Amino acid sequence: MDIQLTQILFQLINFSVVLGALTYLLYKPVLKIFDERARRIHEGQKAAEEAMETQNHIEEIKKEASTSLKRERSRMLKEAQAEAEAQKASILEKANKQAELDLEKKKAAWAQEHQQLLANSKNEMIEAVISVAEKVIGDSLDTKSQTKLIDKELSSIIKAL
């Protein structure tokens, strides 16, 4: 077995050509594909992180808005209750004033009716006493003197009551 230098050289050139062709045709495109895939994965991870940050930020905004709405709702409810209490007090005050006015009117009407009843009963009493006095005396006294006498006696009776 002889070692032939030309064949080794030819095999070495052949190997180099195949290695160069494989490197150029397969290795570089595969590396390029791997690099592109790694870049896309990195971009996807970056986008996912940004989406998570955005989601967290949105959740914080929602919580703040919810808390703010709860505070606003509570404040509005307290204001409405205070306003309702004020209106209640106003309505009660008006109703009490109206009731007092009605009571005063009723008292005034009752007092007037009482005075009228007293005057009517006094006149009826005077007429009854005059007719009884005429029957007892048999003669009539003058109306003025009778009225004075009867008024005096009725006043003393009323005071006694």
PDB file of C-alpha atoms in Angstrom:
ATOM      1  CA  MET A   1       0.000   0.000   0.000  1.00  0.00           C
ATOM      2  CA  ASP A   2       1.401   3.037  -1.117  1.00  0.00           C
ATOM      3  CA  ILE A   3       0.497   6.392   0.079  1.00  0.00           C
ATOM      4  CA  GLN A   4      -0.055   8.618  -2.816  1.00  0.00           C
ATOM      5  CA  LEU A   5       0.355  12.191  -2.233  1.00  0.00           C
ATOM      6  CA  THR A   6      -1.866  13.259  -5.093  1.00  0.00           C
ATOM      7  CA  GLN A   7      -4.758  11.274  -3.828  1.00  0.00           C
ATOM      8  CA  ILE A   8      -4.429  12.779  -0.339  1.00  0.00           C
ATOM      9  CA  LEU A   9      -4.228  16.170  -1.865  1.00  0.00           C
ATOM     10  CA  PHE A  10      -7.221  15.422  -4.080  1.00  0.00           C
ATOM     11  CA  GLN A  11      -9.192  14.105  -1.052  1.00  0.00           C
ATOM     12  CA  LEU A  12      -8.201  17.186   0.922  1.00  0.00           C
ATOM     13  CA  ILE A  13      -9.416  19.502  -1.852  1.00  0.00           C
ATOM     14  CA  ASN A  14     -12.564  17.440  -2.265  1.00  0.00           C
ATOM     15  CA  PHE A  15     -13.220  17.582   1.493  1.00  0.00           C
ATOM     16  CA  SER A  16     -12.633  21.330   1.522  1.00  0.00           C
ATOM     17  CA  VAL A  17     -15.058  21.867  -1.381  1.00  0.00           C
ATOM     18  CA  VAL A  18     -17.740  19.735   0.280  1.00  0.00           C
ATOM     19  CA  LEU A  19     -17.121  21.467   3.618  1.00  0.00           C
ATOM     20  CA  GLY A  20     -17.313  24.896   1.979  1.00  0.00           C
ATOM     21  CA  ALA A  21     -20.460  23.986   0.056  1.00  0.00           C
ATOM     22  CA  LEU A  22     -22.135  22.538   3.157  1.00  0.00           C
ATOM     23  CA  THR A  23     -21.117  25.539   5.220  1.00  0.00           C
ATOM     24  CA  TYR A  24     -22.417  27.943   2.608  1.00  0.00           C
ATOM     25  CA  LEU A  25     -25.553  26.007   1.684  1.00  0.00           C
ATOM     26  CA  LEU A  26     -26.601  24.495   5.027  1.00  0.00           C
ATOM     27  CA  TYR A  27     -24.730  25.786   8.057  1.00  0.00           C
ATOM     28  CA  LYS A  28     -25.150  29.528   7.441  1.00  0.00           C
ATOM     29  CA  PRO A  29     -28.897  29.303   6.555  1.00  0.00           C
ATOM     30  CA  VAL A  30     -29.546  27.087   9.582  1.00  0.00           C
ATOM     31  CA  LEU A  31     -27.656  29.543  11.819  1.00  0.00           C
ATOM     32  CA  LYS A  32     -29.624  32.344  10.219  1.00  0.00           C
ATOM     33  CA  ILE A  33     -32.903  30.507  10.922  1.00  0.00           C
ATOM     34  CA  PHE A  34     -31.846  29.841  14.528  1.00  0.00           C
ATOM     35  CA  ASP A  35     -30.831  33.467  15.024  1.00  0.00           C
ATOM     36  CA  GLU A  36     -34.150  34.652  13.539  1.00  0.00           C
ATOM     37  CA  ARG A  37     -36.074  32.258  15.771  1.00  0.00           C
ATOM     38  CA  ALA A  38     -34.108  33.354  18.847  1.00  0.00           C
ATOM     39  CA  ARG A  39     -34.793  36.989  17.931  1.00  0.00           C
ATOM     40  CA  ARG A  40     -38.552  36.307  17.519  1.00  0.00           C
ATOM     41  CA  ILE A  41     -38.653  34.428  20.833  1.00  0.00           C
ATOM     42  CA  HIS A  42     -36.871  37.309  22.539  1.00  0.00           C
ATOM     43  CA  GLU A  43     -39.299  39.813  20.974  1.00  0.00           C
ATOM     44  CA  GLY A  44     -42.259  37.636  22.021  1.00  0.00           C
ATOM     45  CA  GLN A  45     -40.961  37.497  25.586  1.00  0.00           C
ATOM     46  CA  LYS A  46     -40.446  41.242  25.572  1.00  0.00           C
ATOM     47  CA  ALA A  47     -43.966  41.792  24.214  1.00  0.00           C
ATOM     48  CA  ALA A  48     -45.382  39.396  26.832  1.00  0.00           C
ATOM     49  CA  GLU A  49     -43.581  41.283  29.606  1.00  0.00           C
ATOM     50  CA  GLU A  50     -44.906  44.580  28.260  1.00  0.00           C
ATOM     51  CA  ALA A  51     -48.409  43.099  28.041  1.00  0.00           C
ATOM     52  CA  MET A  52     -48.133  41.892  31.648  1.00  0.00           C
ATOM     53  CA  GLU A  53     -46.966  45.331  32.763  1.00  0.00           C
ATOM     54  CA  THR A  54     -49.824  46.937  30.847  1.00  0.00           C
ATOM     55  CA  GLN A  55     -52.272  44.442  32.358  1.00  0.00           C
ATOM     56  CA  ASN A  56     -50.948  45.206  35.856  1.00  0.00           C
ATOM     57  CA  HIS A  57     -51.223  48.916  35.172  1.00  0.00           C
ATOM     58  CA  ILE A  58     -54.811  48.472  33.937  1.00  0.00           C
ATOM     59  CA  GLU A  59     -55.656  46.449  37.062  1.00  0.00           C
ATOM     60  CA  GLU A  60     -54.231  49.238  39.258  1.00  0.00           C
ATOM     61  CA  ILE A  61     -56.265  51.826  37.358  1.00  0.00           C
ATOM     62  CA  LYS A  62     -59.385  49.671  37.777  1.00  0.00           C
ATOM     63  CA  LYS A  63     -58.774  49.360  41.511  1.00  0.00           C
ATOM     64  CA  GLU A  64     -58.196  53.102  41.850  1.00  0.00           C
ATOM     65  CA  ALA A  65     -61.344  53.837  39.832  1.00  0.00           C
ATOM     66  CA  SER A  66     -63.355  51.367  41.899  1.00  0.00           C
ATOM     67  CA  THR A  67     -62.074  52.882  45.128  1.00  0.00           C
ATOM     68  CA  SER A  68     -62.761  56.365  43.816  1.00  0.00           C
ATOM     69  CA  LEU A  69     -66.272  55.380  42.754  1.00  0.00           C
ATOM     70  CA  LYS A  70     -66.956  53.832  46.150  1.00  0.00           C
ATOM     71  CA  ARG A  71     -65.784  57.007  47.893  1.00  0.00           C
ATOM     72  CA  GLU A  72     -67.850  59.169  45.545  1.00  0.00           C
ATOM     73  CA  ARG A  73     -70.909  56.952  46.017  1.00  0.00           C
ATOM     74  CA  SER A  74     -70.468  57.085  49.796  1.00  0.00           C
ATOM     75  CA  ARG A  75     -70.081  60.866  49.716  1.00  0.00           C
ATOM     76  CA  MET A  76     -73.150  61.278  47.515  1.00  0.00           C
ATOM     77  CA  LEU A  77     -75.162  58.997  49.789  1.00  0.00           C
ATOM     78  CA  LYS A  78     -74.159  61.034  52.846  1.00  0.00           C
ATOM     79  CA  GLU A  79     -75.060  64.264  51.046  1.00  0.00           C
ATOM     80  CA  ALA A  80     -78.425  62.835  50.014  1.00  0.00           C
ATOM     81  CA  GLN A  81     -79.111  61.700  53.569  1.00  0.00           C
ATOM     82  CA  ALA A  82     -78.171  65.120  54.940  1.00  0.00           C
ATOM     83  CA  GLU A  83     -80.389  66.807  52.351  1.00  0.00           C
ATOM     84  CA  ALA A  84     -83.238  64.439  53.193  1.00  0.00           C
ATOM     85  CA  GLU A  85     -82.829  65.211  56.895  1.00  0.00           C
ATOM     86  CA  ALA A  86     -82.874  68.933  56.150  1.00  0.00           C
ATOM     87  CA  GLN A  87     -86.014  68.564  54.030  1.00  0.00           C
ATOM     88  CA  LYS A  88     -87.583  66.422  56.747  1.00  0.00           C
ATOM     89  CA  ALA A  89     -86.855  69.087  59.351  1.00  0.00           C
ATOM     90  CA  SER A  90     -88.240  71.784  57.042  1.00  0.00           C
ATOM     91  CA  ILE A  91     -91.402  69.808  56.339  1.00  0.00           C
ATOM     92  CA  LEU A  92     -91.900  69.063  60.035  1.00  0.00           C
ATOM     93  CA  GLU A  93     -91.383  72.716  60.905  1.00  0.00           C
ATOM     94  CA  LYS A  94     -93.923  73.807  58.281  1.00  0.00           C
ATOM     95  CA  ALA A  95     -96.383  71.167  59.481  1.00  0.00           C
ATOM     96  CA  ASN A  96     -95.969  72.277  63.099  1.00  0.00           C
ATOM     97  CA  LYS A  97     -96.495  75.918  62.149  1.00  0.00           C
ATOM     98  CA  GLN A  98     -99.585  74.993  60.139  1.00  0.00           C
ATOM     99  CA  ALA A  99    -100.909  72.911  63.047  1.00  0.00           C
ATOM    100  CA  GLU A 100    -100.322  75.826  65.441  1.00  0.00           C
ATOM    101  CA  LEU A 101    -102.137  78.202  63.071  1.00  0.00           C
ATOM    102  CA  ASP A 102    -105.042  75.780  62.749  1.00  0.00           C
ATOM    103  CA  LEU A 103    -105.150  75.370  66.536  1.00  0.00           C
ATOM    104  CA  GLU A 104    -105.186  79.136  67.031  1.00  0.00           C
ATOM    105  CA  LYS A 105    -107.988  79.479  64.479  1.00  0.00           C
ATOM    106  CA  LYS A 106    -109.982  76.737  66.223  1.00  0.00           C
ATOM    107  CA  LYS A 107    -109.398  78.381  69.616  1.00  0.00           C
ATOM    108  CA  ALA A 108    -110.491  81.768  68.265  1.00  0.00           C
ATOM    109  CA  ALA A 109    -113.587  80.216  66.667  1.00  0.00           C
ATOM    110  CA  TRP A 110    -114.384  78.371  69.882  1.00  0.00           C
ATOM    111  CA  ALA A 111    -113.948  81.535  71.966  1.00  0.00           C
ATOM    112  CA  GLN A 112    -116.191  83.449  69.597  1.00  0.00           C
ATOM    113  CA  GLU A 113    -118.788  80.683  69.670  1.00  0.00           C
ATOM    114  CA  HIS A 114    -118.544  80.569  73.469  1.00  0.00           C
ATOM    115  CA  GLN A 115    -119.099  84.329  73.702  1.00  0.00           C
ATOM    116  CA  GLN A 116    -122.055  84.089  71.337  1.00  0.00           C
ATOM    117  CA  LEU A 117    -123.572  81.223  73.339  1.00  0.00           C
ATOM    118  CA  LEU A 118    -123.101  83.185  76.557  1.00  0.00           C
ATOM    119  CA  ALA A 119    -124.726  86.251  75.004  1.00  0.00           C
ATOM    120  CA  ASN A 120    -127.639  84.168  73.663  1.00  0.00           C
ATOM    121  CA  SER A 121    -128.171  82.409  76.992  1.00  0.00           C
ATOM    122  CA  LYS A 122    -127.919  85.752  78.797  1.00  0.00           C
ATOM    123  CA  ASN A 123    -130.610  87.249  76.540  1.00  0.00           C
ATOM    124  CA  GLU A 124    -132.808  84.189  76.988  1.00  0.00           C
ATOM    125  CA  MET A 125    -132.295  84.381  80.769  1.00  0.00           C
ATOM    126  CA  ILE A 126    -133.176  88.077  80.762  1.00  0.00           C
ATOM    127  CA  GLU A 127    -136.351  87.434  78.817  1.00  0.00           C
ATOM    128  CA  ALA A 128    -137.293  84.557  81.136  1.00  0.00           C
ATOM    129  CA  VAL A 129    -136.633  86.611  84.276  1.00  0.00           C
ATOM    130  CA  ILE A 130    -138.606  89.557  82.882  1.00  0.00           C
ATOM    131  CA  SER A 131    -141.579  87.375  82.084  1.00  0.00           C
ATOM    132  CA  VAL A 132    -141.400  85.713  85.516  1.00  0.00           C
ATOM    133  CA  ALA A 133    -141.059  89.132  87.207  1.00  0.00           C
ATOM    134  CA  GLU A 134    -144.053  90.442  85.286  1.00  0.00           C
ATOM    135  CA  LYS A 135    -146.142  87.500  86.368  1.00  0.00           C
ATOM    136  CA  VAL A 136    -144.997  87.796  90.007  1.00  0.00           C
ATOM    137  CA  ILE A 137    -145.323  91.562  90.265  1.00  0.00           C
ATOM    138  CA  GLY A 138    -148.248  91.787  87.972  1.00  0.00           C
ATOM    139  CA  ASP A 139    -146.874  94.981  86.515  1.00  0.00           C
ATOM    140  CA  SER A 140    -143.897  95.488  84.241  1.00  0.00           C
ATOM    141  CA  LEU A 141    -140.807  97.383  85.303  1.00  0.00           C
ATOM    142  CA  ASP A 142    -139.087  99.509  82.742  1.00  0.00           C
ATOM    143  CA  THR A 143    -136.758  97.527  80.540  1.00  0.00           C
ATOM    144  CA  LYS A 144    -133.650  99.505  81.409  1.00  0.00           C
ATOM    145  CA  SER A 145    -133.832  98.946  85.141  1.00  0.00           C
ATOM    146  CA  GLN A 146    -134.708  95.300  84.667  1.00  0.00           C
ATOM    147  CA  THR A 147    -131.776  94.748  82.333  1.00  0.00           C
ATOM    148  CA  LYS A 148    -129.338  96.366  84.798  1.00  0.00           C
ATOM    149  CA  LEU A 149    -130.607  94.286  87.681  1.00  0.00           C
ATOM    150  CA  ILE A 150    -130.473  91.072  85.685  1.00  0.00           C
ATOM    151  CA  ASP A 151    -127.000  91.836  84.296  1.00  0.00           C
ATOM    152  CA  LYS A 152    -125.709  92.430  87.803  1.00  0.00           C
ATOM    153  CA  GLU A 153    -127.110  89.133  89.070  1.00  0.00           C
ATOM    154  CA  LEU A 154    -125.939  87.147  86.024  1.00  0.00           C
ATOM    155  CA  SER A 155    -122.432  88.556  86.347  1.00  0.00           C
ATOM    156  CA  SER A 156    -122.266  87.427  89.961  1.00  0.00           C
ATOM    157  CA  ILE A 157    -123.566  83.970  88.963  1.00  0.00           C
ATOM    158  CA  ILE A 158    -121.006  83.663  86.126  1.00  0.00           C
ATOM    159  CA  LYS A 159    -118.193  84.693  88.466  1.00  0.00           C
ATOM    160  CA  ALA A 160    -119.330  82.088  90.936  1.00  0.00           C
ATOM    161  CA  LEU A 161    -119.137  79.406  88.281  1.00  0.00           C
TER     162      LEU A 161
END
